[in-house]
Amino acid sequence: MSLIYRTLKEKCNDDRDLAPLLAQWEFDQKLLSNALRSIAYSFPHYSMHDESHSNTILLQIEKILGLERIRLLSGTDLWLILESAYSHDLGMVIPEKDKMEALESADFSLYLEGIMQDPNHESFEEAKLIKSSDIKELLAKSPKTWPLEVSKSLTILLADFFRRQHATRSKNILNQPTHIGLSSPRTGLIPSRLFNVLGKITESHGKDHNYVMSLHQYEDGIASDKCHPRLISFLLRLGDLLDIDNGRFCPVMLSSFGRLPKTSETHLEKHNSIQHLYISQSHIEIRAKTKDYEVYSLLSTWFDWIKNEIGFLNGNLNTILPSVEYGGFPSANDLIVELLDYEVIENSQRPRIDIDADKVMEMLRGTNLYSSSNVFIREILQNSVDALMLRFFLENESLSETFDSPNKMYEKFRANDSYKIDITLSELQRDNGKLSILMDIEDSGIGISKEEISFLLKMGSSNKNSKRKKIVQRMPEWMKPSGFFGIGFHSIFQAVDNVTIFTKSIYDSFQYEIHFREKGKLVKIRKIESENNLVKSFTKISVEIDSERIPYRFTYKYDNKKALEIISNYDSLLDDNFPIEKANLIYDISTFASEYAIPVFLNGVIINNSSTNISEDFCKESNCNLSIYPILTNMPGSEISFRNQKVLTNNRELYFSYLQFNLDILNGKADDFLSFSREKLTNDGKKRIRDILEKEIPVKLESLYQAYDNKRKEISLAYHSNFLKPTSTIRDDWKDFEISEKKDSNKKKKLRELLDQSTIDVQYEDGHSSSKSLEISFMEEIYLVDPRLDIISFLIEQLFIEYNHFQLFSVSSKTETKVVGGNIPINDNIIKEKFRFSKHMFSEDEIIYLSVIEYFFHSYKLIYKGGTRIKRTYLPLFRKKYEQISIKSKDVSPSLPYIQPIYRSEFDLYQKCIINPFVIENDNWKIRGLEEAKKKTFEIKSANNVSITLDEISNLFNDLVEEIQGILNQHNE
């Protein structure tokens, strides 16, 4: 029996009015003991939070207070200590229904997303597994049927998810104990007010000092008794921290759980590392030794918590203790942790490479991050758009049909003139003769709350804004903000030193004025009580941009009409002002505004026709706007935007033949697609976009094919040149293009007629700087494909598809000198190839001759001289005898690039080839790497479970080399 319990019994015996406290406690002790045992089911990898933990807390409090001070406490104080020690972890009792509700909740989804943003998070793999699982399917089944890895992952994740909120859950359970099946009596003999006080005390063990100090120092207890919630709260917190001795983990539970998460391992070793523990009324001594950096760091932090708690208590005795006769609390100067075998540099942390924050900020704000100092306009305006979208969604969320598509949303958006962005630009004459451009950007969006100001100040922290993330999660994907306030805002310091923000959040009745000075190094925040509570939410950003009256150098965009007008009208002799910088600002603002259906006003005049910015090409499944334009030229010209803003990209990286497109991605976060500056696509972003285009373009082409009969040739060309998958809709209309006879241009044939011939001869020329040419001959007529039609590359590919077989007659090269740019001579290497395409089978002898002699050991050597080929390529499977040592093209390793053999036969030779044991050296073919080729082939065969021995492979390669050498010798003779 604890000393505190005995003292409560004594007080209740002396004063029968206190008896309900003792009766309640003796009943609750048994109930709570049973409840606490169930924590291990949900937290099997945690330290024990059962009755033993509660009793240790009581014991440590008794050591700190001593018998005399315990007797000074009131009966209600003692009851509060006993009850809080046993109930402060009730929030870790998780009924099955709470777990199931959590799995379907938005909060748990956000929790998983937060983990997934950090691949180094210890629970990343567990979160990844659960994110890839079908939660609804899991919930439909009994947890007993879940796969072991899924069950264990959910245990780890749910434990951490509920641990974060367990202090508040404990308070709520005390107010409604039946939620966890706890039948603790609430008879009315103890006022419900005291149970509310108890709930706040239990919650305080997970809160900061400000919360604890918000509890009352004095409170009426039961009958004439008094109590002291603030003191009891600090005693609970301190007793909880001091349960640090060995033996906190249950060996049986650890054995059942298996491998522990890293955090649990660290806490286990934290307790095992304690070498000495002494707690008294006068001082606390704890000594620990460890060889682990993480354990050392955790213990150092834990000891700091104890020191801070004791320090705060002793520094605020008059506002915590009932009276001075209680004295003070023990000192905590002798808490020592020793790291064995390793060294600590500073801060009791594992040594690591760190970054100077000021230097990073300087780099991020430097001119190397963004292509232009005016990029901040795009970033600030994008923040304004996001804020407007958030406000609109909150005010119209109940109208679900409004959010079926961007069109429907913008229709309602434009019907309310309070959703807008107002920009004012003016000039200020400086005393030094220079000009300043004053710019205000004001939006009527959601505004910035006090909490969100902290995210604004800390670059890159906005992903922790859980309040806003909950709103965003409910929004349709295409409407979600491209990012949050943070990195984008800081781009403003590339152009200016000082910024002022005025804002009122949709949640507040007051405004904030935020001043940034010296590029954000100095910040002042002032709260402004609003005189007019009818003022809706807004954010206004004011800057003063230094400007030269006549800049020494300047840039402008070719389509900036205002800049061109200023340049053409400028008189360098008479004019004392050349406002090109202001013109560039107006251009950047107007360019941004033109991409949105949100009204944007500049100096009171709307600068975008909001009705023209709505796309009719919304793809609901991919959440993008996509319009496509089949063309007869192979020229890049497509545009890619991310949430309405164009992205600088090399269009050749996302190129589709005979097709241009405008794509606006309306899904995902900026990080998913864009670089840090948001001006370029990342490699992963390009892959994501490629996937979207390959999914949506065929659908769009089929729709166009049905709608436009007069464009079917172009649409067919665009489809068949980019997509191999056959379609029931788009036929081979591209074959209806006509080409002219070489001698008589009026004589024409459709490609379809030429490709129906059983045999045709083809001559193809291609040079680096010259245009391609293609001639098709049959029955003594030669037809020339007009280079202006720009389908030669596509037609070459189709010839190999249409005809089962072909012969390569010759490959030759020549160098021609051409003059470009008026007078610049360049050498152009032109390759000429002659083929015969046939729908009849060639003999194996023809294949051997053409592929081995003509191509590999003559033509390839000729091409190799051009310096654009590697000296070892793959040998085609030219004889069935060698099929056992052939490999598929998909098995080709990066060290030996696959080069398609330029012939076909019944052996499926486009897919099968042989590692070539010959290389070109000194203009001759030499055997090099024969043994390596044998071993590499054996590795590939073994990996594909092909039954063949290394000796069998070796014998076939020896025969291959002997045969090729014989052919080469005969050919050279």
PDB file of C-alpha atoms in Angstrom, residues 381-560:
ATOM      1  CA  LEU A 381       0.258  35.617 -57.208  1.00  0.00           C
ATOM      2  CA  GLN A 382       0.132  31.817 -57.056  1.00  0.00           C
ATOM      3  CA  ASN A 383      -0.214  32.088 -53.265  1.00  0.00           C
ATOM      4  CA  SER A 384      -3.089  34.527 -53.835  1.00  0.00           C
ATOM      5  CA  VAL A 385      -4.810  32.097 -56.199  1.00  0.00           C
ATOM      6  CA  ASP A 386      -4.395  29.251 -53.705  1.00  0.00           C
ATOM      7  CA  ALA A 387      -5.824  31.394 -50.888  1.00  0.00           C
ATOM      8  CA  LEU A 388      -8.847  32.325 -53.033  1.00  0.00           C
ATOM      9  CA  MET A 389      -9.461  28.695 -53.950  1.00  0.00           C
ATOM     10  CA  LEU A 390      -9.363  27.684 -50.274  1.00  0.00           C
ATOM     11  CA  ARG A 391     -11.828  30.399 -49.283  1.00  0.00           C
ATOM     12  CA  PHE A 392     -14.169  29.566 -52.162  1.00  0.00           C
ATOM     13  CA  PHE A 393     -14.131  25.888 -51.235  1.00  0.00           C
ATOM     14  CA  LEU A 394     -14.864  26.522 -47.556  1.00  0.00           C
ATOM     15  CA  GLU A 395     -17.774  28.805 -48.425  1.00  0.00           C
ATOM     16  CA  ASN A 396     -19.272  26.457 -51.039  1.00  0.00           C
ATOM     17  CA  GLU A 397     -18.238  22.978 -49.904  1.00  0.00           C
ATOM     18  CA  SER A 398     -21.834  21.873 -49.343  1.00  0.00           C
ATOM     19  CA  LEU A 399     -22.646  22.455 -53.052  1.00  0.00           C
ATOM     20  CA  SER A 400     -21.027  19.254 -54.290  1.00  0.00           C
ATOM     21  CA  GLU A 401     -22.142  19.687 -57.914  1.00  0.00           C
ATOM     22  CA  THR A 402     -20.114  22.919 -58.052  1.00  0.00           C
ATOM     23  CA  PHE A 403     -16.932  20.863 -57.930  1.00  0.00           C
ATOM     24  CA  ASP A 404     -17.724  18.310 -60.640  1.00  0.00           C
ATOM     25  CA  SER A 405     -15.350  20.108 -63.029  1.00  0.00           C
ATOM     26  CA  PRO A 406     -13.304  23.332 -63.266  1.00  0.00           C
ATOM     27  CA  ASN A 407     -15.940  24.805 -65.603  1.00  0.00           C
ATOM     28  CA  LYS A 408     -18.762  24.492 -63.091  1.00  0.00           C
ATOM     29  CA  MET A 409     -16.576  25.824 -60.301  1.00  0.00           C
ATOM     30  CA  TYR A 410     -15.481  28.906 -62.244  1.00  0.00           C
ATOM     31  CA  GLU A 411     -19.053  29.687 -63.276  1.00  0.00           C
ATOM     32  CA  LYS A 412     -20.023  30.095 -59.639  1.00  0.00           C
ATOM     33  CA  PHE A 413     -16.674  31.695 -58.817  1.00  0.00           C
ATOM     34  CA  ARG A 414     -17.206  34.520 -61.311  1.00  0.00           C
ATOM     35  CA  ALA A 415     -20.741  35.109 -60.074  1.00  0.00           C
ATOM     36  CA  ASN A 416     -19.311  36.518 -56.814  1.00  0.00           C
ATOM     37  CA  ASP A 417     -17.218  39.647 -57.389  1.00  0.00           C
ATOM     38  CA  SER A 418     -15.604  39.378 -53.947  1.00  0.00           C
ATOM     39  CA  TYR A 419     -13.234  36.687 -55.245  1.00  0.00           C
ATOM     40  CA  LYS A 420     -10.469  38.666 -56.941  1.00  0.00           C
ATOM     41  CA  ILE A 421      -6.871  39.852 -56.900  1.00  0.00           C
ATOM     42  CA  ASP A 422      -6.152  43.600 -56.812  1.00  0.00           C
ATOM     43  CA  ILE A 423      -2.718  44.909 -57.818  1.00  0.00           C
ATOM     44  CA  THR A 424      -1.589  48.521 -57.726  1.00  0.00           C
ATOM     45  CA  LEU A 425       1.611  49.860 -59.261  1.00  0.00           C
ATOM     46  CA  SER A 426       2.914  53.393 -58.794  1.00  0.00           C
ATOM     47  CA  GLU A 427       6.209  55.251 -58.953  1.00  0.00           C
ATOM     48  CA  LEU A 428       7.927  57.150 -56.156  1.00  0.00           C
ATOM     49  CA  GLN A 429      10.518  59.822 -56.872  1.00  0.00           C
ATOM     50  CA  ARG A 430      13.514  59.391 -54.537  1.00  0.00           C
ATOM     51  CA  ASP A 431      15.627  62.261 -53.178  1.00  0.00           C
ATOM     52  CA  ASN A 432      18.709  60.796 -54.884  1.00  0.00           C
ATOM     53  CA  GLY A 433      17.021  61.095 -58.269  1.00  0.00           C
ATOM     54  CA  LYS A 434      16.215  57.419 -58.490  1.00  0.00           C
ATOM     55  CA  LEU A 435      12.790  55.843 -58.787  1.00  0.00           C
ATOM     56  CA  SER A 436      11.046  53.242 -56.705  1.00  0.00           C
ATOM     57  CA  ILE A 437       8.161  51.119 -57.930  1.00  0.00           C
ATOM     58  CA  LEU A 438       5.553  50.639 -55.227  1.00  0.00           C
ATOM     59  CA  MET A 439       3.543  47.442 -55.632  1.00  0.00           C
ATOM     60  CA  ASP A 440       0.619  46.131 -53.579  1.00  0.00           C
ATOM     61  CA  ILE A 441      -0.856  42.684 -54.245  1.00  0.00           C
ATOM     62  CA  GLU A 442      -4.102  42.070 -52.373  1.00  0.00           C
ATOM     63  CA  ASP A 443      -6.328  39.014 -52.541  1.00  0.00           C
ATOM     64  CA  SER A 444      -9.635  38.252 -50.852  1.00  0.00           C
ATOM     65  CA  GLY A 445      -8.573  34.714 -50.014  1.00  0.00           C
ATOM     66  CA  ILE A 446      -8.507  32.744 -46.786  1.00  0.00           C
ATOM     67  CA  GLY A 447      -5.932  35.002 -45.112  1.00  0.00           C
ATOM     68  CA  ILE A 448      -3.059  34.028 -42.810  1.00  0.00           C
ATOM     69  CA  SER A 449      -3.727  33.094 -39.179  1.00  0.00           C
ATOM     70  CA  LYS A 450      -1.258  33.521 -36.317  1.00  0.00           C
ATOM     71  CA  GLU A 451      -0.415  29.816 -36.481  1.00  0.00           C
ATOM     72  CA  GLU A 452       0.251  30.060 -40.212  1.00  0.00           C
ATOM     73  CA  ILE A 453       2.594  33.010 -39.741  1.00  0.00           C
ATOM     74  CA  SER A 454       5.034  30.569 -38.125  1.00  0.00           C
ATOM     75  CA  PHE A 455       4.927  28.425 -41.273  1.00  0.00           C
ATOM     76  CA  LEU A 456       5.560  31.534 -43.356  1.00  0.00           C
ATOM     77  CA  LEU A 457       8.650  32.358 -41.298  1.00  0.00           C
ATOM     78  CA  LYS A 458      10.137  28.876 -41.537  1.00  0.00           C
ATOM     79  CA  MET A 459      10.969  28.006 -45.117  1.00  0.00           C
ATOM     80  CA  GLY A 460       9.644  24.644 -46.244  1.00  0.00           C
ATOM     81  CA  SER A 461       7.576  24.001 -43.087  1.00  0.00           C
ATOM     82  CA  SER A 462       4.150  24.572 -44.619  1.00  0.00           C
ATOM     83  CA  ASN A 463       3.630  20.831 -45.139  1.00  0.00           C
ATOM     84  CA  LYS A 464       3.170  20.682 -41.341  1.00  0.00           C
ATOM     85  CA  ASN A 465       0.142  22.964 -41.521  1.00  0.00           C
ATOM     86  CA  SER A 466      -2.340  20.239 -40.524  1.00  0.00           C
ATOM     87  CA  LYS A 467      -5.304  22.615 -40.356  1.00  0.00           C
ATOM     88  CA  ARG A 468      -4.917  23.639 -43.965  1.00  0.00           C
ATOM     89  CA  LYS A 469      -4.019  20.128 -45.099  1.00  0.00           C
ATOM     90  CA  LYS A 470      -7.346  18.853 -43.764  1.00  0.00           C
ATOM     91  CA  ILE A 471      -9.165  21.382 -45.949  1.00  0.00           C
ATOM     92  CA  VAL A 472      -7.048  20.569 -48.986  1.00  0.00           C
ATOM     93  CA  GLN A 473      -7.648  16.852 -48.580  1.00  0.00           C
ATOM     94  CA  ARG A 474     -11.397  17.426 -48.991  1.00  0.00           C
ATOM     95  CA  MET A 475     -10.954  19.493 -52.178  1.00  0.00           C
ATOM     96  CA  PRO A 476     -11.173  17.914 -55.640  1.00  0.00           C
ATOM     97  CA  GLU A 477      -7.695  17.078 -56.908  1.00  0.00           C
ATOM     98  CA  TRP A 478      -7.756  19.603 -59.747  1.00  0.00           C
ATOM     99  CA  MET A 479      -8.577  22.437 -57.337  1.00  0.00           C
ATOM    100  CA  LYS A 480      -5.910  21.774 -54.726  1.00  0.00           C
ATOM    101  CA  PRO A 481      -3.203  24.412 -54.212  1.00  0.00           C
ATOM    102  CA  SER A 482       0.049  23.869 -56.063  1.00  0.00           C
ATOM    103  CA  GLY A 483       1.942  24.512 -52.827  1.00  0.00           C
ATOM    104  CA  PHE A 484       1.750  26.379 -49.563  1.00  0.00           C
ATOM    105  CA  PHE A 485       3.114  29.665 -48.261  1.00  0.00           C
ATOM    106  CA  GLY A 486       6.834  29.268 -47.553  1.00  0.00           C
ATOM    107  CA  ILE A 487       9.459  28.729 -50.242  1.00  0.00           C
ATOM    108  CA  GLY A 488       7.496  30.662 -52.869  1.00  0.00           C
ATOM    109  CA  PHE A 489       7.135  33.684 -50.625  1.00  0.00           C
ATOM    110  CA  HIS A 490      10.861  33.804 -49.888  1.00  0.00           C
ATOM    111  CA  SER A 491      11.598  34.321 -53.581  1.00  0.00           C
ATOM    112  CA  ILE A 492      10.495  37.929 -53.043  1.00  0.00           C
ATOM    113  CA  PHE A 493      13.779  38.675 -51.298  1.00  0.00           C
ATOM    114  CA  GLN A 494      15.598  38.132 -54.565  1.00  0.00           C
ATOM    115  CA  ALA A 495      14.120  41.437 -55.733  1.00  0.00           C
ATOM    116  CA  VAL A 496      13.592  43.481 -52.550  1.00  0.00           C
ATOM    117  CA  ASP A 497      14.979  43.830 -49.034  1.00  0.00           C
ATOM    118  CA  ASN A 498      11.790  44.782 -47.208  1.00  0.00           C
ATOM    119  CA  VAL A 499       8.226  43.465 -47.334  1.00  0.00           C
ATOM    120  CA  THR A 500       5.083  44.315 -45.394  1.00  0.00           C
ATOM    121  CA  ILE A 501       2.090  41.972 -45.135  1.00  0.00           C
ATOM    122  CA  PHE A 502      -1.358  42.924 -43.879  1.00  0.00           C
ATOM    123  CA  THR A 503      -3.673  39.974 -43.372  1.00  0.00           C
ATOM    124  CA  LYS A 504      -6.883  38.815 -41.715  1.00  0.00           C
ATOM    125  CA  SER A 505      -7.638  35.129 -41.513  1.00  0.00           C
ATOM    126  CA  ILE A 506     -11.083  33.773 -42.203  1.00  0.00           C
ATOM    127  CA  TYR A 507     -10.918  32.343 -38.677  1.00  0.00           C
ATOM    128  CA  ASP A 508      -9.964  35.573 -36.857  1.00  0.00           C
ATOM    129  CA  SER A 509     -11.685  38.803 -35.885  1.00  0.00           C
ATOM    130  CA  PHE A 510      -8.442  40.787 -35.949  1.00  0.00           C
ATOM    131  CA  GLN A 511      -5.666  41.562 -38.411  1.00  0.00           C
ATOM    132  CA  TYR A 512      -1.903  41.111 -38.388  1.00  0.00           C
ATOM    133  CA  GLU A 513       0.733  43.455 -39.738  1.00  0.00           C
ATOM    134  CA  ILE A 514       4.029  41.691 -40.515  1.00  0.00           C
ATOM    135  CA  HIS A 515       7.184  43.640 -41.365  1.00  0.00           C
ATOM    136  CA  PHE A 516      10.174  41.866 -42.959  1.00  0.00           C
ATOM    137  CA  ARG A 517      13.422  43.829 -43.017  1.00  0.00           C
ATOM    138  CA  GLU A 518      16.916  43.024 -44.308  1.00  0.00           C
ATOM    139  CA  LYS A 519      15.653  40.210 -46.522  1.00  0.00           C
ATOM    140  CA  GLY A 520      13.690  38.626 -43.703  1.00  0.00           C
ATOM    141  CA  LYS A 521      16.435  38.629 -41.089  1.00  0.00           C
ATOM    142  CA  LEU A 522      14.398  41.050 -38.964  1.00  0.00           C
ATOM    143  CA  VAL A 523      10.668  40.418 -38.518  1.00  0.00           C
ATOM    144  CA  LYS A 524       8.091  42.395 -36.544  1.00  0.00           C
ATOM    145  CA  ILE A 525       4.518  41.211 -36.047  1.00  0.00           C
ATOM    146  CA  ARG A 526       1.762  43.480 -34.784  1.00  0.00           C
ATOM    147  CA  LYS A 527      -1.788  42.500 -33.921  1.00  0.00           C
ATOM    148  CA  ILE A 528      -4.416  45.005 -35.062  1.00  0.00           C
ATOM    149  CA  GLU A 529      -7.844  44.921 -33.478  1.00  0.00           C
ATOM    150  CA  SER A 530     -10.326  45.291 -36.294  1.00  0.00           C
ATOM    151  CA  GLU A 531     -12.654  48.271 -35.935  1.00  0.00           C
ATOM    152  CA  ASN A 532     -14.978  46.724 -38.473  1.00  0.00           C
ATOM    153  CA  ASN A 533     -15.740  43.059 -37.915  1.00  0.00           C
ATOM    154  CA  LEU A 534     -17.428  42.959 -41.313  1.00  0.00           C
ATOM    155  CA  VAL A 535     -14.000  43.112 -42.968  1.00  0.00           C
ATOM    156  CA  LYS A 536     -13.613  39.746 -44.663  1.00  0.00           C
ATOM    157  CA  SER A 537     -10.427  37.748 -44.903  1.00  0.00           C
ATOM    158  CA  PHE A 538      -7.633  39.096 -47.079  1.00  0.00           C
ATOM    159  CA  THR A 539      -3.878  39.270 -47.563  1.00  0.00           C
ATOM    160  CA  LYS A 540      -2.063  42.329 -48.866  1.00  0.00           C
ATOM    161  CA  ILE A 541       1.655  42.259 -49.690  1.00  0.00           C
ATOM    162  CA  SER A 542       3.397  45.618 -50.138  1.00  0.00           C
ATOM    163  CA  VAL A 543       6.895  46.043 -51.561  1.00  0.00           C
ATOM    164  CA  GLU A 544       9.088  48.863 -52.792  1.00  0.00           C
ATOM    165  CA  ILE A 545      11.256  47.843 -55.748  1.00  0.00           C
ATOM    166  CA  ASP A 546      14.372  49.864 -56.519  1.00  0.00           C
ATOM    167  CA  SER A 547      14.430  51.018 -60.122  1.00  0.00           C
ATOM    168  CA  GLU A 548      16.838  52.966 -62.286  1.00  0.00           C
ATOM    169  CA  ARG A 549      15.362  55.898 -64.188  1.00  0.00           C
ATOM    170  CA  ILE A 550      17.533  54.840 -67.118  1.00  0.00           C
ATOM    171  CA  PRO A 551      18.885  51.318 -66.515  1.00  0.00           C
ATOM    172  CA  TYR A 552      22.378  50.552 -67.765  1.00  0.00           C
ATOM    173  CA  ARG A 553      21.202  47.207 -69.155  1.00  0.00           C
ATOM    174  CA  PHE A 554      17.817  45.561 -69.483  1.00  0.00           C
ATOM    175  CA  THR A 555      15.994  42.546 -70.858  1.00  0.00           C
ATOM    176  CA  TYR A 556      12.493  42.024 -72.190  1.00  0.00           C
ATOM    177  CA  LYS A 557      10.376  39.293 -73.776  1.00  0.00           C
ATOM    178  CA  TYR A 558       9.808  39.359 -77.525  1.00  0.00           C
ATOM    179  CA  ASP A 559       6.023  39.543 -77.064  1.00  0.00           C
ATOM    180  CA  ASN A 560       6.122  42.323 -74.457  1.00  0.00           C
TER     181      ASN A 560
END
